[in-house]
Amino acid sequence: MKIRLIAVGTKMPSWVTEGYKEFARRMPSEMTLELCEIQPGQRGKGRDVARAMQKEGDAMLAAIASSDYVVALEVKGKAWTTEQLSTQMEGWRMNGCDVALLVGGPEGLDRRCVERADIKWSLSPLTLPHPMVRLLVSEQLYRGWSIMTNHPYHRA
């Protein structure tokens, strides 16, 4: 099974990149974690934010396989405990399909990506910096896997 983190943004601080790589490296070969970076749409003075989000949405939708189980990271989604995430991961594994986790840009996900999602997951009611979301998600996926396999990393 492959979990793909499809995220808007391409220029992350080194601490984000290194942290993400560390947790992706720790994931087992039967549940790999891959990053697919989406070029952000142009924003700024005189730019159309809706057009930028549409461009990001087009790229995200193109990166999702038709057979993927899609999880949109949305502030209005359902919050999970780490144990509930582990249960979700076990379900994904038993389902036998790959998973696409979608992380939007500064304004969030294009509505078409949210509509394509099979489920919506909220990391927090807080607005989190998008680079930090990559690191948080990768760590929580590793922690969820550690619960599934009774690995000592998770000491709840």
Coordinates of N, CA and C in Angstrom, one line a residue:
M1 N 0.8 -1.2 0.0 CA 0.0 0.0 0.0 C 0.9 1.2 0.0
K2 N 0.5 2.2 -0.7 CA 1.2 3.5 -0.8 C 0.3 4.6 -0.3
I3 N 0.8 5.5 0.5 CA 0.2 6.7 1.0 C 0.9 7.8 0.3
R4 N 0.1 8.6 -0.5 CA 0.7 9.8 -1.1 C 0.2 11.0 -0.5
L5 N 1.1 11.9 0.0 CA 0.8 13.2 0.5 C 0.9 14.2 -0.6
I6 N -0.2 14.6 -1.2 CA -0.3 15.5 -2.3 C -0.5 16.9 -1.7
A7 N 0.5 17.7 -1.8 CA 0.5 19.0 -1.0 C 0.9 20.2 -1.9
V8 N 0.2 21.3 -1.8 CA 0.5 22.5 -2.5 C 1.7 23.1 -1.9
G9 N 2.7 23.5 -2.7 CA 3.9 24.1 -2.2 C 5.2 23.3 -2.6
T10 N 6.2 24.1 -3.0 CA 7.4 23.4 -3.5 C 8.7 23.9 -2.8
K11 N 8.6 25.0 -2.1 CA 9.9 25.5 -1.5 C 9.7 25.5 0.0
M12 N 10.0 24.4 0.7 CA 9.8 24.3 2.1 C 11.2 24.6 2.8
P13 N 11.1 25.0 4.1 CA 12.3 25.2 4.9 C 13.0 23.8 5.0
S14 N 14.3 23.8 5.2 CA 15.0 22.6 5.3 C 14.5 21.7 6.5
W15 N 14.1 22.4 7.6 CA 13.7 21.6 8.7 C 12.4 20.8 8.4
V16 N 11.6 21.4 7.6 CA 10.3 20.7 7.2 C 10.7 19.5 6.3
T17 N 11.5 19.8 5.3 CA 11.9 18.7 4.3 C 12.6 17.6 5.1
E18 N 13.6 17.9 5.9 CA 14.3 16.8 6.7 C 13.4 16.1 7.6
G19 N 12.5 16.8 8.3 CA 11.6 16.1 9.2 C 10.7 15.2 8.5
Y20 N 10.1 15.7 7.4 CA 9.2 14.8 6.6 C 10.0 13.6 6.1
K21 N 11.2 13.8 5.5 CA 12.0 12.6 5.0 C 12.3 11.6 6.1
E22 N 12.5 12.1 7.3 CA 12.8 11.1 8.4 C 11.7 10.2 8.7
F23 N 10.5 10.8 8.8 CA 9.3 9.9 9.1 C 8.9 9.1 7.9
A24 N 9.0 9.6 6.7 CA 8.7 8.8 5.5 C 9.7 7.6 5.4
R25 N 11.0 7.9 5.7 CA 12.0 6.8 5.7 C 11.7 5.7 6.7
R26 N 11.1 6.1 7.8 CA 10.7 5.1 8.9 C 9.5 4.2 8.5
M27 N 8.7 4.7 7.6 CA 7.5 3.9 7.2 C 8.0 2.5 6.6
P28 N 7.2 1.5 6.9 CA 7.7 0.2 6.3 C 7.4 0.0 4.8
S29 N 8.1 -0.9 4.2 CA 7.9 -1.1 2.7 C 6.5 -1.5 2.3
E30 N 5.7 -2.0 3.2 CA 4.4 -2.4 2.9 C 3.4 -1.2 3.1
M31 N 3.9 -0.1 3.6 CA 3.0 1.1 3.7 C 3.9 2.3 3.5
T32 N 4.3 2.5 2.3 CA 5.2 3.6 2.0 C 4.5 5.0 2.0
L33 N 5.3 6.0 2.3 CA 4.8 7.4 2.3 C 5.6 8.1 1.2
E34 N 4.8 8.7 0.3 CA 5.5 9.5 -0.8 C 4.9 10.9 -0.8
L35 N 5.7 11.9 -1.2 CA 5.3 13.2 -1.3 C 5.2 13.6 -2.8
C36 N 4.0 14.2 -3.1 CA 3.8 14.8 -4.4 C 3.5 16.3 -4.2
E37 N 4.5 17.1 -4.6 CA 4.4 18.6 -4.4 C 3.7 19.2 -5.6
I38 N 2.7 20.0 -5.4 CA 2.0 20.7 -6.4 C 2.4 22.2 -6.4
Q39 N 2.8 22.6 -7.6 CA 3.2 24.0 -7.8 C 2.1 25.0 -7.4
P40 N 2.3 25.9 -6.5 CA 1.2 26.8 -6.1 C 0.9 27.8 -7.2
G41 N -0.4 28.1 -7.3 CA -0.9 29.1 -8.3 C -0.4 30.4 -7.9
Q42 N -0.2 31.3 -8.8 CA 0.3 32.6 -8.5 C -0.7 33.5 -7.7
R43 N -0.2 34.1 -6.7 CA -1.0 35.0 -5.8 C -0.3 36.3 -5.8
G44 N -1.0 37.3 -5.3 CA -0.4 38.6 -5.1 C -1.3 39.7 -5.7
K45 N -0.8 40.9 -5.6 CA -1.5 42.0 -6.1 C -2.0 41.8 -7.5
G46 N -3.3 42.0 -7.7 CA -3.8 41.9 -9.1 C -4.0 40.5 -9.6
R47 N -3.7 39.5 -8.8 CA -3.9 38.1 -9.2 C -5.2 37.5 -8.7
D48 N -5.8 36.6 -9.5 CA -7.1 36.0 -9.2 C -6.8 34.8 -8.3
V49 N -7.2 34.9 -7.0 CA -7.0 33.7 -6.1 C -7.8 32.5 -6.6
A50 N -9.0 32.7 -7.0 CA -9.9 31.6 -7.5 C -9.2 30.9 -8.6
R51 N -8.5 31.6 -9.5 CA -7.8 30.9 -10.6 C -6.6 30.2 -10.1
A52 N -5.9 30.7 -9.1 CA -4.8 30.0 -8.5 C -5.3 28.7 -7.9
M53 N -6.4 28.7 -7.2 CA -6.9 27.5 -6.5 C -7.4 26.5 -7.6
Q54 N -7.9 27.0 -8.6 CA -8.4 26.1 -9.7 C -7.2 25.4 -10.3
K55 N -6.1 26.1 -10.6 CA -4.9 25.5 -11.1 C -4.4 24.4 -10.2
E56 N -4.3 24.8 -8.9 CA -3.8 23.8 -7.9 C -4.8 22.6 -7.9
G57 N -6.1 22.8 -7.9 CA -7.0 21.7 -8.0 C -6.9 20.8 -9.2
D58 N -6.6 21.4 -10.4 CA -6.4 20.7 -11.6 C -5.2 19.7 -11.4
A59 N -4.1 20.3 -10.8 CA -2.9 19.5 -10.6 C -3.1 18.4 -9.6
M60 N -3.9 18.7 -8.5 CA -4.1 17.6 -7.5 C -5.0 16.5 -8.1
L61 N -6.0 16.9 -8.8 CA -6.9 15.9 -9.4 C -6.2 15.0 -10.4
A62 N -5.3 15.6 -11.1 CA -4.5 14.8 -12.0 C -3.5 13.8 -11.3
A63 N -3.1 14.2 -10.1 CA -2.2 13.3 -9.4 C -2.9 12.2 -8.6
I64 N -4.2 12.2 -8.6 CA -5.0 11.2 -7.9 C -5.3 10.1 -8.9
A65 N -5.0 8.8 -8.5 CA -5.4 7.7 -9.3 C -6.9 7.4 -9.1
S66 N -7.6 6.9 -10.1 CA -9.0 6.7 -10.0 C -9.3 5.7 -8.9
S67 N -8.4 4.8 -8.6 CA -8.6 3.8 -7.5 C -8.2 4.2 -6.1
D68 N -7.6 5.4 -6.0 CA -7.2 5.9 -4.7 C -8.3 6.2 -3.8
Y69 N -8.1 5.9 -2.5 CA -9.0 6.4 -1.4 C -8.5 7.8 -1.1
V70 N -9.3 8.8 -1.2 CA -8.9 10.2 -1.0 C -9.3 10.8 0.3
V71 N -8.3 11.4 1.0 CA -8.6 12.0 2.3 C -8.2 13.5 2.1
A72 N -9.2 14.4 2.3 CA -8.9 15.8 2.2 C -8.7 16.3 3.6
L73 N -7.5 17.0 3.8 CA -7.2 17.6 5.1 C -7.9 18.9 5.1
E74 N -9.0 19.0 5.9 CA -9.9 20.2 5.9 C -10.2 20.5 7.4
V75 N -10.2 21.8 7.6 CA -10.5 22.3 9.0 C -11.9 21.9 9.4
K76 N -12.8 21.7 8.4 CA -14.2 21.3 8.7 C -14.3 19.8 8.7
G77 N -13.2 19.1 8.6 CA -13.3 17.6 8.6 C -13.5 17.1 10.0
K78 N -13.4 15.7 10.1 CA -13.5 15.1 11.4 C -12.1 15.0 12.1
A79 N -12.1 15.3 13.3 CA -10.8 15.2 14.1 C -10.7 13.8 14.5
W80 N -9.5 13.2 14.4 CA -9.2 11.9 14.9 C -8.1 11.9 16.0
T81 N -8.3 11.0 16.9 CA -7.2 10.8 17.9 C -6.1 10.0 17.1
T82 N -4.9 9.9 17.7 CA -3.9 9.1 17.0 C -4.4 7.6 16.9
E83 N -5.1 7.1 17.9 CA -5.5 5.8 17.9 C -6.6 5.6 16.8
Q84 N -7.4 6.6 16.6 CA -8.4 6.5 15.5 C -7.7 6.6 14.1
L85 N -6.7 7.4 14.0 CA -5.9 7.4 12.8 C -5.3 6.0 12.5
S86 N -4.8 5.4 13.5 CA -4.3 4.0 13.4 C -5.3 3.1 12.9
T87 N -6.5 3.2 13.4 CA -7.7 2.4 13.0 C -8.0 2.6 11.5
Q88 N -8.0 3.9 11.1 CA -8.2 4.3 9.7 C -7.2 3.7 8.8
M89 N -5.9 3.7 9.3 CA -4.8 3.2 8.5 C -5.0 1.7 8.3
E90 N -5.4 1.0 9.4 CA -5.6 -0.4 9.2 C -6.7 -0.7 8.2
G91 N -7.8 0.1 8.2 CA -8.9 0.0 7.3 C -8.4 0.2 5.8
W92 N -7.5 1.2 5.7 CA -6.9 1.5 4.3 C -6.1 0.3 3.9
R93 N -5.4 -0.3 4.8 CA -4.5 -1.5 4.4 C -5.4 -2.7 4.1
M94 N -6.4 -2.9 4.8 CA -7.3 -4.0 4.6 C -8.1 -3.8 3.3
N95 N -8.4 -2.6 2.9 CA -9.1 -2.2 1.7 C -8.3 -2.5 0.5
G96 N -7.0 -2.5 0.6 CA -6.1 -2.9 -0.5 C -5.9 -1.8 -1.6
C97 N -6.3 -0.6 -1.3 CA -6.0 0.5 -2.3 C -5.1 1.5 -1.7
D98 N -4.5 2.3 -2.6 CA -3.6 3.3 -2.2 C -4.4 4.5 -1.7
V99 N -3.7 5.4 -0.9 CA -4.4 6.5 -0.3 C -3.8 7.8 -0.7
A100 N -4.6 8.8 -1.0 CA -4.1 10.1 -1.4 C -4.6 11.1 -0.3
L101 N -3.6 11.7 0.4 CA -3.9 12.7 1.4 C -3.7 14.1 0.7
L102 N -4.7 15.0 0.7 CA -4.7 16.2 0.0 C -4.5 17.4 1.0
V103 N -3.5 18.2 0.8 CA -3.2 19.4 1.6 C -3.2 20.6 0.6
G104 N -4.1 21.5 0.9 CA -4.3 22.7 0.0 C -3.3 23.8 0.2
G105 N -3.4 24.8 -0.5 CA -2.6 26.0 -0.4 C -3.1 27.0 0.7
P106 N -2.7 28.2 0.6 CA -3.1 29.2 1.7 C -4.6 29.4 1.9
E107 N -5.3 29.2 0.8 CA -6.8 29.4 1.0 C -7.5 28.0 1.1
G108 N -6.7 27.0 1.2 CA -7.3 25.6 1.4 C -7.4 24.9 0.0
L109 N -8.2 23.9 0.0 CA -8.4 23.0 -1.2 C -9.4 23.6 -2.1
D110 N -9.2 23.4 -3.4 CA -10.2 23.6 -4.4 C -11.4 22.8 -4.1
R111 N -12.6 23.3 -4.3 CA -13.9 22.6 -3.9 C -14.0 21.2 -4.6
R112 N -13.4 21.1 -5.8 CA -13.5 19.9 -6.6 C -12.7 18.8 -5.9
C113 N -11.6 19.2 -5.2 CA -10.8 18.2 -4.5 C -11.5 17.7 -3.2
V114 N -12.2 18.6 -2.6 CA -13.0 18.3 -1.4 C -14.2 17.4 -1.8
E115 N -14.8 17.6 -2.9 CA -15.9 16.8 -3.4 C -15.4 15.4 -3.8
R116 N -14.1 15.3 -4.3 CA -13.6 14.0 -4.7 C -13.2 13.2 -3.5
A117 N -13.0 13.8 -2.4 CA -12.6 13.1 -1.2 C -13.6 12.1 -0.7
D118 N -13.1 11.0 -0.2 CA -13.9 9.9 0.4 C -14.2 10.3 1.8
I119 N -13.3 11.1 2.4 CA -13.4 11.5 3.8 C -12.7 12.7 4.0
K120 N -13.1 13.5 5.0 CA -12.4 14.8 5.4 C -11.8 14.6 6.8
W121 N -10.5 15.0 6.9 CA -9.8 14.8 8.2 C -9.3 16.2 8.6
S122 N -9.6 16.6 9.9 CA -9.1 17.8 10.4 C -8.0 17.5 11.4
L123 N -6.9 18.1 11.2 CA -5.8 18.0 12.1 C -6.0 18.8 13.4
S124 N -6.8 19.9 13.2 CA -7.0 20.9 14.3 C -8.0 21.9 13.9
P125 N -8.7 22.5 14.8 CA -9.5 23.6 14.5 C -8.7 24.9 14.3
L126 N -7.4 24.8 14.6 CA -6.5 25.9 14.4 C -6.1 25.9 12.9
T127 N -5.7 27.1 12.4 CA -5.1 27.2 11.1 C -3.7 26.9 11.3
L128 N -3.2 25.9 10.6 CA -1.8 25.5 10.8 C -1.0 25.9 9.5
P129 N 0.3 26.3 9.7 CA 1.1 26.6 8.6 C 1.2 25.4 7.7
H130 N 1.0 25.6 6.4 CA 1.0 24.4 5.5 C 2.3 23.6 5.5
P131 N 3.5 24.2 5.6 CA 4.7 23.4 5.7 C 4.7 22.5 6.9
M132 N 4.2 23.0 8.0 CA 4.1 22.2 9.2 C 3.2 21.0 9.1
V133 N 2.1 21.2 8.3 CA 1.2 20.1 8.1 C 1.9 18.8 7.6
R134 N 2.8 19.0 6.7 CA 3.6 17.9 6.1 C 4.3 17.1 7.2
L135 N 4.9 17.9 8.1 CA 5.7 17.2 9.2 C 4.7 16.6 10.2
L136 N 3.7 17.2 10.5 CA 2.7 16.7 11.5 C 2.1 15.4 10.9
V137 N 1.6 15.4 9.7 CA 1.0 14.3 9.1 C 2.0 13.1 9.0
S138 N 3.2 13.4 8.5 CA 4.2 12.3 8.4 C 4.5 11.6 9.7
E139 N 4.6 12.4 10.8 CA 4.9 11.9 12.1 C 3.7 11.1 12.6
Q140 N 2.5 11.6 12.4 CA 1.3 10.9 12.9 C 1.0 9.6 12.1
L141 N 1.4 9.6 10.8 CA 1.2 8.3 10.1 C 2.2 7.3 10.6
Y142 N 3.4 7.7 10.9 CA 4.4 6.8 11.5 C 3.9 6.3 12.9
R143 N 3.4 7.3 13.7 CA 2.9 6.9 15.0 C 1.7 5.9 14.9
G144 N 0.8 6.2 13.9 CA -0.3 5.3 13.7 C 0.1 3.9 13.3
W145 N 1.1 3.8 12.4 CA 1.7 2.5 12.1 C 2.3 1.9 13.3
S146 N 3.0 2.6 14.2 CA 3.6 2.0 15.3 C 2.6 1.4 16.3
I147 N 1.4 2.1 16.3 CA 0.3 1.5 17.2 C -0.2 0.2 16.5
M148 N -0.4 0.2 15.2 CA -0.8 -1.0 14.5 C 0.1 -2.2 14.7
T149 N 1.4 -2.0 14.8 CA 2.3 -3.0 14.9 C 2.9 -3.2 16.3
N150 N 2.4 -2.5 17.3 CA 2.9 -2.6 18.7 C 4.4 -2.2 18.7
H151 N 4.8 -1.3 17.9 CA 6.2 -0.7 17.9 C 6.3 0.2 19.1
P152 N 7.4 0.3 19.8 CA 7.5 1.1 21.0 C 7.5 2.6 20.8
Y153 N 7.5 3.1 19.5 CA 7.5 4.5 19.3 C 6.3 5.2 20.0
H154 N 5.2 4.6 19.9 CA 4.0 5.2 20.5 C 3.8 4.7 21.9
R155 N 3.9 5.5 22.9 CA 3.8 5.1 24.3 C 2.6 5.8 24.9
A156 N 1.4 5.6 24.4 CA 0.2 6.2 24.9 C -0.2 5.6 26.3

